[in-house]
């Protein structure tokens, strides 16, 4: 009903907006540049920030720029699963029937990465929920990929507590593998006004609320 009242064509702040309809500011541009570097030359990426600052929008923009020939993406948000369950989920999303045993699961994922047409990118959203054992699995996957040679890259996306977790002594080897890290900060007052105006304009309204 309020759409008609304000003469909007669509929801101005929908979580399901197309990548082309997403607000892009200097934070997003810098984040995209770093993630593109990860895909070109990096191994492991780390994106952190408070809830609601635009981490999902950043990932959506990145994925909209990729073609299947460039990159095969596995997106995993069920990061609360136990370590073995997470590896099985990855194998399943890659179209494989998960094998028994962690060693065989590692091999299965790496072999599947070798068969990928382009780079295989594993994205773990809500990565601050990953268990310590799962973070060790991430390190082992990256380390094994470097030895075997498949183009496998991993991106961890989560809240700010994730940065503290990977800095713990037990994850020193994982931290050493991080080639790209980016902390997405909240919008400034000026950026917030621009964002609201942009979203309302995209929905068909008068995008000059703060003008």
PDB file of C-alpha atoms in Angstrom:
ATOM      1  CA  UNK A   1       0.000   0.000   0.000  1.00  0.00           C
ATOM      2  CA  UNK A   2       2.808   2.420   0.824  1.00  0.00           C
ATOM      3  CA  UNK A   3       4.333   1.676  -2.598  1.00  0.00           C
ATOM      4  CA  UNK A   4       1.293   3.242  -4.236  1.00  0.00           C
ATOM      5  CA  UNK A   5       1.253   6.135  -1.782  1.00  0.00           C
ATOM      6  CA  UNK A   6       4.853   7.096  -2.560  1.00  0.00           C
ATOM      7  CA  UNK A   7       4.546   6.006  -6.220  1.00  0.00           C
ATOM      8  CA  UNK A   8       7.336   3.452  -5.925  1.00  0.00           C
ATOM      9  CA  UNK A   9       7.761   0.817  -8.632  1.00  0.00           C
ATOM     10  CA  UNK A  10       9.466  -1.546  -6.204  1.00  0.00           C
ATOM     11  CA  UNK A  11      10.697  -1.891  -2.629  1.00  0.00           C
ATOM     12  CA  UNK A  12      13.412   0.763  -2.160  1.00  0.00           C
ATOM     13  CA  UNK A  13      15.427  -1.252   0.364  1.00  0.00           C
ATOM     14  CA  UNK A  14      14.906  -4.826  -0.795  1.00  0.00           C
ATOM     15  CA  UNK A  15      17.535  -7.420   0.124  1.00  0.00           C
ATOM     16  CA  UNK A  16      16.943  -9.061  -3.263  1.00  0.00           C
ATOM     17  CA  UNK A  17      17.886  -6.130  -5.493  1.00  0.00           C
ATOM     18  CA  UNK A  18      19.836  -6.895  -8.662  1.00  0.00           C
ATOM     19  CA  UNK A  19      23.562  -6.220  -8.504  1.00  0.00           C
ATOM     20  CA  UNK A  20      23.194  -3.407 -11.030  1.00  0.00           C
ATOM     21  CA  UNK A  21      20.699  -1.677  -8.730  1.00  0.00           C
ATOM     22  CA  UNK A  22      22.964  -1.677  -5.683  1.00  0.00           C
ATOM     23  CA  UNK A  23      24.442   1.495  -4.260  1.00  0.00           C
ATOM     24  CA  UNK A  24      28.175   1.758  -4.857  1.00  0.00           C
ATOM     25  CA  UNK A  25      30.338   4.143  -2.868  1.00  0.00           C
ATOM     26  CA  UNK A  26      34.066   4.458  -2.246  1.00  0.00           C
ATOM     27  CA  UNK A  27      33.944   1.613   0.300  1.00  0.00           C
ATOM     28  CA  UNK A  28      32.452  -0.752  -2.260  1.00  0.00           C
ATOM     29  CA  UNK A  29      34.875   0.302  -4.994  1.00  0.00           C
ATOM     30  CA  UNK A  30      37.857  -0.337  -2.765  1.00  0.00           C
ATOM     31  CA  UNK A  31      36.409  -3.658  -1.622  1.00  0.00           C
ATOM     32  CA  UNK A  32      35.824  -4.777  -5.207  1.00  0.00           C
ATOM     33  CA  UNK A  33      39.361  -3.821  -6.177  1.00  0.00           C
ATOM     34  CA  UNK A  34      40.778  -5.931  -3.372  1.00  0.00           C
ATOM     35  CA  UNK A  35      38.587  -8.927  -4.178  1.00  0.00           C
ATOM     36  CA  UNK A  36      39.534  -8.730  -7.848  1.00  0.00           C
ATOM     37  CA  UNK A  37      43.164  -8.831  -6.747  1.00  0.00           C
ATOM     38  CA  UNK A  38      42.338 -11.939  -4.712  1.00  0.00           C
ATOM     39  CA  UNK A  39      40.965 -13.654  -7.793  1.00  0.00           C
ATOM     40  CA  UNK A  40      43.929 -12.596  -9.894  1.00  0.00           C
ATOM     41  CA  UNK A  41      46.833 -13.257  -7.550  1.00  0.00           C
ATOM     42  CA  UNK A  42      45.663 -14.136  -4.038  1.00  0.00           C
ATOM     43  CA  UNK A  43      44.813 -17.311  -2.172  1.00  0.00           C
ATOM     44  CA  UNK A  44      42.711 -16.474   0.858  1.00  0.00           C
ATOM     45  CA  UNK A  45      40.578 -13.365   1.414  1.00  0.00           C
ATOM     46  CA  UNK A  46      39.045 -11.927   4.569  1.00  0.00           C
ATOM     47  CA  UNK A  47      36.149  -9.430   4.535  1.00  0.00           C
ATOM     48  CA  UNK A  48      34.806  -8.248   7.874  1.00  0.00           C
ATOM     49  CA  UNK A  49      32.393  -5.638   9.145  1.00  0.00           C
ATOM     50  CA  UNK A  50      29.402  -5.110  11.428  1.00  0.00           C
ATOM     51  CA  UNK A  51      26.037  -6.553  10.493  1.00  0.00           C
ATOM     52  CA  UNK A  52      24.214  -4.470   7.896  1.00  0.00           C
ATOM     53  CA  UNK A  53      27.150  -2.505   6.446  1.00  0.00           C
ATOM     54  CA  UNK A  54      26.918  -4.104   2.995  1.00  0.00           C
ATOM     55  CA  UNK A  55      29.101  -7.221   3.020  1.00  0.00           C
ATOM     56  CA  UNK A  56      26.481  -9.242   1.123  1.00  0.00           C
ATOM     57  CA  UNK A  57      26.036  -6.401  -1.379  1.00  0.00           C
ATOM     58  CA  UNK A  58      29.793  -6.347  -1.950  1.00  0.00           C
ATOM     59  CA  UNK A  59      29.856 -10.082  -2.660  1.00  0.00           C
ATOM     60  CA  UNK A  60      26.831  -9.781  -4.941  1.00  0.00           C
ATOM     61  CA  UNK A  61      28.587  -7.072  -6.954  1.00  0.00           C
ATOM     62  CA  UNK A  62      31.713  -9.199  -7.246  1.00  0.00           C
ATOM     63  CA  UNK A  63      29.796 -12.247  -8.465  1.00  0.00           C
ATOM     64  CA  UNK A  64      27.894 -10.166 -11.032  1.00  0.00           C
ATOM     65  CA  UNK A  65      31.215  -9.377 -12.711  1.00  0.00           C
ATOM     66  CA  UNK A  66      32.310 -12.988 -13.066  1.00  0.00           C
ATOM     67  CA  UNK A  67      31.554 -15.408 -15.876  1.00  0.00           C
ATOM     68  CA  UNK A  68      31.367 -19.215 -15.471  1.00  0.00           C
ATOM     69  CA  UNK A  69      34.512 -19.438 -17.601  1.00  0.00           C
ATOM     70  CA  UNK A  70      36.384 -17.198 -15.173  1.00  0.00           C
ATOM     71  CA  UNK A  71      35.178 -18.587 -11.908  1.00  0.00           C
ATOM     72  CA  UNK A  72      33.041 -21.364 -10.477  1.00  0.00           C
ATOM     73  CA  UNK A  73      31.554 -20.199  -7.198  1.00  0.00           C
ATOM     74  CA  UNK A  74      30.434 -22.233  -4.207  1.00  0.00           C
ATOM     75  CA  UNK A  75      28.586 -20.062  -1.697  1.00  0.00           C
ATOM     76  CA  UNK A  76      28.196 -21.506   1.790  1.00  0.00           C
ATOM     77  CA  UNK A  77      26.337 -19.765   4.592  1.00  0.00           C
ATOM     78  CA  UNK A  78      25.708 -22.820   6.797  1.00  0.00           C
ATOM     79  CA  UNK A  79      28.955 -22.150   8.606  1.00  0.00           C
ATOM     80  CA  UNK A  80      27.629 -23.360  11.946  1.00  0.00           C
ATOM     81  CA  UNK A  81      27.898 -26.959  10.722  1.00  0.00           C
ATOM     82  CA  UNK A  82      30.533 -29.236  12.245  1.00  0.00           C
ATOM     83  CA  UNK A  83      33.767 -29.432  10.311  1.00  0.00           C
ATOM     84  CA  UNK A  84      33.064 -32.716   8.496  1.00  0.00           C
ATOM     85  CA  UNK A  85      29.538 -31.580   7.663  1.00  0.00           C
ATOM     86  CA  UNK A  86      30.887 -28.409   6.088  1.00  0.00           C
ATOM     87  CA  UNK A  87      33.274 -30.331   3.847  1.00  0.00           C
ATOM     88  CA  UNK A  88      30.462 -32.662   2.807  1.00  0.00           C
ATOM     89  CA  UNK A  89      28.282 -29.661   1.988  1.00  0.00           C
ATOM     90  CA  UNK A  90      31.013 -28.215  -0.228  1.00  0.00           C
ATOM     91  CA  UNK A  91      31.386 -31.526  -2.060  1.00  0.00           C
ATOM     92  CA  UNK A  92      27.620 -31.745  -2.547  1.00  0.00           C
ATOM     93  CA  UNK A  93      27.423 -28.203  -3.908  1.00  0.00           C
ATOM     94  CA  UNK A  94      30.139 -29.148  -6.363  1.00  0.00           C
ATOM     95  CA  UNK A  95      27.901 -31.909  -7.660  1.00  0.00           C
ATOM     96  CA  UNK A  96      29.804 -34.707  -5.960  1.00  0.00           C
ATOM     97  CA  UNK A  97      28.668 -37.495  -3.658  1.00  0.00           C
ATOM     98  CA  UNK A  98      30.644 -36.834  -0.461  1.00  0.00           C
ATOM     99  CA  UNK A  99      33.201 -39.479   0.394  1.00  0.00           C
ATOM    100  CA  UNK A 100      33.796 -40.801   3.882  1.00  0.00           C
ATOM    101  CA  UNK A 101      36.695 -39.503   5.913  1.00  0.00           C
ATOM    102  CA  UNK A 102      38.243 -36.060   5.949  1.00  0.00           C
ATOM    103  CA  UNK A 103      41.317 -37.008   3.938  1.00  0.00           C
ATOM    104  CA  UNK A 104      39.140 -38.340   1.133  1.00  0.00           C
ATOM    105  CA  UNK A 105      36.914 -35.251   1.283  1.00  0.00           C
ATOM    106  CA  UNK A 106      39.957 -32.979   0.932  1.00  0.00           C
ATOM    107  CA  UNK A 107      41.124 -34.974  -2.079  1.00  0.00           C
ATOM    108  CA  UNK A 108      37.636 -34.970  -3.581  1.00  0.00           C
ATOM    109  CA  UNK A 109      37.307 -31.181  -3.354  1.00  0.00           C
ATOM    110  CA  UNK A 110      40.817 -30.600  -4.729  1.00  0.00           C
ATOM    111  CA  UNK A 111      40.279 -33.026  -7.603  1.00  0.00           C
ATOM    112  CA  UNK A 112      37.012 -31.275  -8.411  1.00  0.00           C
ATOM    113  CA  UNK A 113      38.844 -27.936  -8.378  1.00  0.00           C
ATOM    114  CA  UNK A 114      41.264 -29.290 -10.976  1.00  0.00           C
ATOM    115  CA  UNK A 115      38.330 -30.150 -13.247  1.00  0.00           C
ATOM    116  CA  UNK A 116      36.836 -26.681 -12.946  1.00  0.00           C
ATOM    117  CA  UNK A 117      36.894 -24.632 -16.143  1.00  0.00           C
ATOM    118  CA  UNK A 118      38.209 -21.587 -14.298  1.00  0.00           C
ATOM    119  CA  UNK A 119      39.103 -20.705 -10.743  1.00  0.00           C
ATOM    120  CA  UNK A 120      37.074 -22.396  -8.018  1.00  0.00           C
ATOM    121  CA  UNK A 121      36.037 -19.813  -5.430  1.00  0.00           C
ATOM    122  CA  UNK A 122      34.685 -21.002  -2.084  1.00  0.00           C
ATOM    123  CA  UNK A 123      32.813 -18.255  -0.228  1.00  0.00           C
ATOM    124  CA  UNK A 124      32.037 -18.784   3.440  1.00  0.00           C
ATOM    125  CA  UNK A 125      29.473 -16.221   4.558  1.00  0.00           C
ATOM    126  CA  UNK A 126      28.865 -15.742   8.287  1.00  0.00           C
ATOM    127  CA  UNK A 127      32.406 -17.063   8.672  1.00  0.00           C
ATOM    128  CA  UNK A 128      32.596 -15.790  12.250  1.00  0.00           C
ATOM    129  CA  UNK A 129      30.476 -18.863  13.077  1.00  0.00           C
ATOM    130  CA  UNK A 130      33.099 -21.291  11.769  1.00  0.00           C
ATOM    131  CA  UNK A 131      34.504 -23.598  14.410  1.00  0.00           C
ATOM    132  CA  UNK A 132      38.213 -23.684  15.133  1.00  0.00           C
ATOM    133  CA  UNK A 133      38.353 -27.071  13.431  1.00  0.00           C
ATOM    134  CA  UNK A 134      36.641 -25.692  10.323  1.00  0.00           C
ATOM    135  CA  UNK A 135      39.157 -22.838  10.119  1.00  0.00           C
ATOM    136  CA  UNK A 136      41.909 -25.445  10.244  1.00  0.00           C
ATOM    137  CA  UNK A 137      40.186 -27.229   7.356  1.00  0.00           C
ATOM    138  CA  UNK A 138      40.203 -23.968   5.387  1.00  0.00           C
ATOM    139  CA  UNK A 139      43.952 -23.660   5.923  1.00  0.00           C
ATOM    140  CA  UNK A 140      44.551 -27.264   4.895  1.00  0.00           C
ATOM    141  CA  UNK A 141      42.505 -26.824   1.724  1.00  0.00           C
ATOM    142  CA  UNK A 142      44.483 -23.739   0.749  1.00  0.00           C
ATOM    143  CA  UNK A 143      47.823 -25.358   1.615  1.00  0.00           C
ATOM    144  CA  UNK A 144      46.970 -28.518  -0.320  1.00  0.00           C
ATOM    145  CA  UNK A 145      45.760 -26.498  -3.303  1.00  0.00           C
ATOM    146  CA  UNK A 146      49.110 -24.696  -3.465  1.00  0.00           C
ATOM    147  CA  UNK A 147      50.946 -28.027  -3.475  1.00  0.00           C
ATOM    148  CA  UNK A 148      48.687 -29.797  -5.963  1.00  0.00           C
ATOM    149  CA  UNK A 149      48.102 -26.797  -8.181  1.00  0.00           C
ATOM    150  CA  UNK A 150      44.339 -26.422  -8.754  1.00  0.00           C
ATOM    151  CA  UNK A 151      43.108 -22.810  -8.976  1.00  0.00           C
ATOM    152  CA  UNK A 152      41.299 -22.808  -5.632  1.00  0.00           C
ATOM    153  CA  UNK A 153      40.634 -19.621  -3.690  1.00  0.00           C
ATOM    154  CA  UNK A 154      38.699 -19.076  -0.472  1.00  0.00           C
ATOM    155  CA  UNK A 155      36.898 -15.975   0.770  1.00  0.00           C
ATOM    156  CA  UNK A 156      35.850 -15.653   4.410  1.00  0.00           C
ATOM    157  CA  UNK A 157      33.113 -13.080   5.062  1.00  0.00           C
ATOM    158  CA  UNK A 158      31.938 -12.323   8.565  1.00  0.00           C
ATOM    159  CA  UNK A 159      31.451  -9.958  11.448  1.00  0.00           C
ATOM    160  CA  UNK A 160      34.333  -8.156  13.110  1.00  0.00           C
ATOM    161  CA  UNK A 161      34.950 -10.932  15.642  1.00  0.00           C
ATOM    162  CA  UNK A 162      36.333 -13.023  12.766  1.00  0.00           C
ATOM    163  CA  UNK A 163      39.432 -10.814  12.612  1.00  0.00           C
ATOM    164  CA  UNK A 164      40.169 -11.533  16.251  1.00  0.00           C
ATOM    165  CA  UNK A 165      39.608 -15.250  15.786  1.00  0.00           C
ATOM    166  CA  UNK A 166      42.106 -15.661  12.942  1.00  0.00           C
ATOM    167  CA  UNK A 167      44.706 -13.703  14.938  1.00  0.00           C
ATOM    168  CA  UNK A 168      44.758 -16.316  17.681  1.00  0.00           C
ATOM    169  CA  UNK A 169      47.997 -18.248  18.005  1.00  0.00           C
ATOM    170  CA  UNK A 170      46.334 -21.510  16.977  1.00  0.00           C
ATOM    171  CA  UNK A 171      45.407 -19.969  13.612  1.00  0.00           C
ATOM    172  CA  UNK A 172      48.770 -18.312  12.887  1.00  0.00           C
ATOM    173  CA  UNK A 173      49.293 -20.466   9.785  1.00  0.00           C
ATOM    174  CA  UNK A 174      45.853 -19.501   8.479  1.00  0.00           C
ATOM    175  CA  UNK A 175      46.551 -15.799   9.054  1.00  0.00           C
ATOM    176  CA  UNK A 176      49.802 -16.113   7.116  1.00  0.00           C
ATOM    177  CA  UNK A 177      47.801 -17.360   4.128  1.00  0.00           C
ATOM    178  CA  UNK A 178      45.529 -14.305   4.044  1.00  0.00           C
ATOM    179  CA  UNK A 179      46.576 -12.329   0.973  1.00  0.00           C
ATOM    180  CA  UNK A 180      43.647  -9.892   0.939  1.00  0.00           C
ATOM    181  CA  UNK A 181      41.820  -8.432   3.901  1.00  0.00           C
ATOM    182  CA  UNK A 182      39.202  -5.705   3.936  1.00  0.00           C
ATOM    183  CA  UNK A 183      37.224  -4.165   6.771  1.00  0.00           C
ATOM    184  CA  UNK A 184      33.940  -2.722   5.507  1.00  0.00           C
ATOM    185  CA  UNK A 185      33.036   0.200   7.735  1.00  0.00           C
ATOM    186  CA  UNK A 186      29.595   1.770   8.306  1.00  0.00           C
ATOM    187  CA  UNK A 187      28.412   4.584   6.056  1.00  0.00           C
ATOM    188  CA  UNK A 188      29.212   8.141   7.043  1.00  0.00           C
ATOM    189  CA  UNK A 189      26.347  10.595   7.577  1.00  0.00           C
ATOM    190  CA  UNK A 190      26.841  12.002   4.067  1.00  0.00           C
ATOM    191  CA  UNK A 191      27.056   8.535   2.506  1.00  0.00           C
ATOM    192  CA  UNK A 192      23.888   7.473   4.322  1.00  0.00           C
ATOM    193  CA  UNK A 193      21.960  10.403   2.838  1.00  0.00           C
ATOM    194  CA  UNK A 194      23.286   9.576  -0.640  1.00  0.00           C
ATOM    195  CA  UNK A 195      22.409   5.913  -0.171  1.00  0.00           C
ATOM    196  CA  UNK A 196      18.807   6.637   0.863  1.00  0.00           C
ATOM    197  CA  UNK A 197      18.317   9.056  -2.034  1.00  0.00           C
ATOM    198  CA  UNK A 198      19.756   6.531  -4.487  1.00  0.00           C
ATOM    199  CA  UNK A 199      17.601   3.645  -3.282  1.00  0.00           C
ATOM    200  CA  UNK A 200      14.421   5.728  -3.415  1.00  0.00           C
ATOM    201  CA  UNK A 201      15.301   6.952  -6.891  1.00  0.00           C
ATOM    202  CA  UNK A 202      15.896   3.351  -8.035  1.00  0.00           C
ATOM    203  CA  UNK A 203      12.415   2.467  -6.771  1.00  0.00           C
ATOM    204  CA  UNK A 204      10.851   5.256  -8.812  1.00  0.00           C
ATOM    205  CA  UNK A 205      10.458   7.855  -6.081  1.00  0.00           C
ATOM    206  CA  UNK A 206      11.821  11.350  -5.654  1.00  0.00           C
ATOM    207  CA  UNK A 207      15.416  10.717  -4.709  1.00  0.00           C
ATOM    208  CA  UNK A 208      15.986  14.087  -3.077  1.00  0.00           C
ATOM    209  CA  UNK A 209      14.784  13.519   0.465  1.00  0.00           C
ATOM    210  CA  UNK A 210      17.952  15.031   1.901  1.00  0.00           C
ATOM    211  CA  UNK A 211      18.688  17.397  -0.969  1.00  0.00           C
TER     212      UNK A 211
END
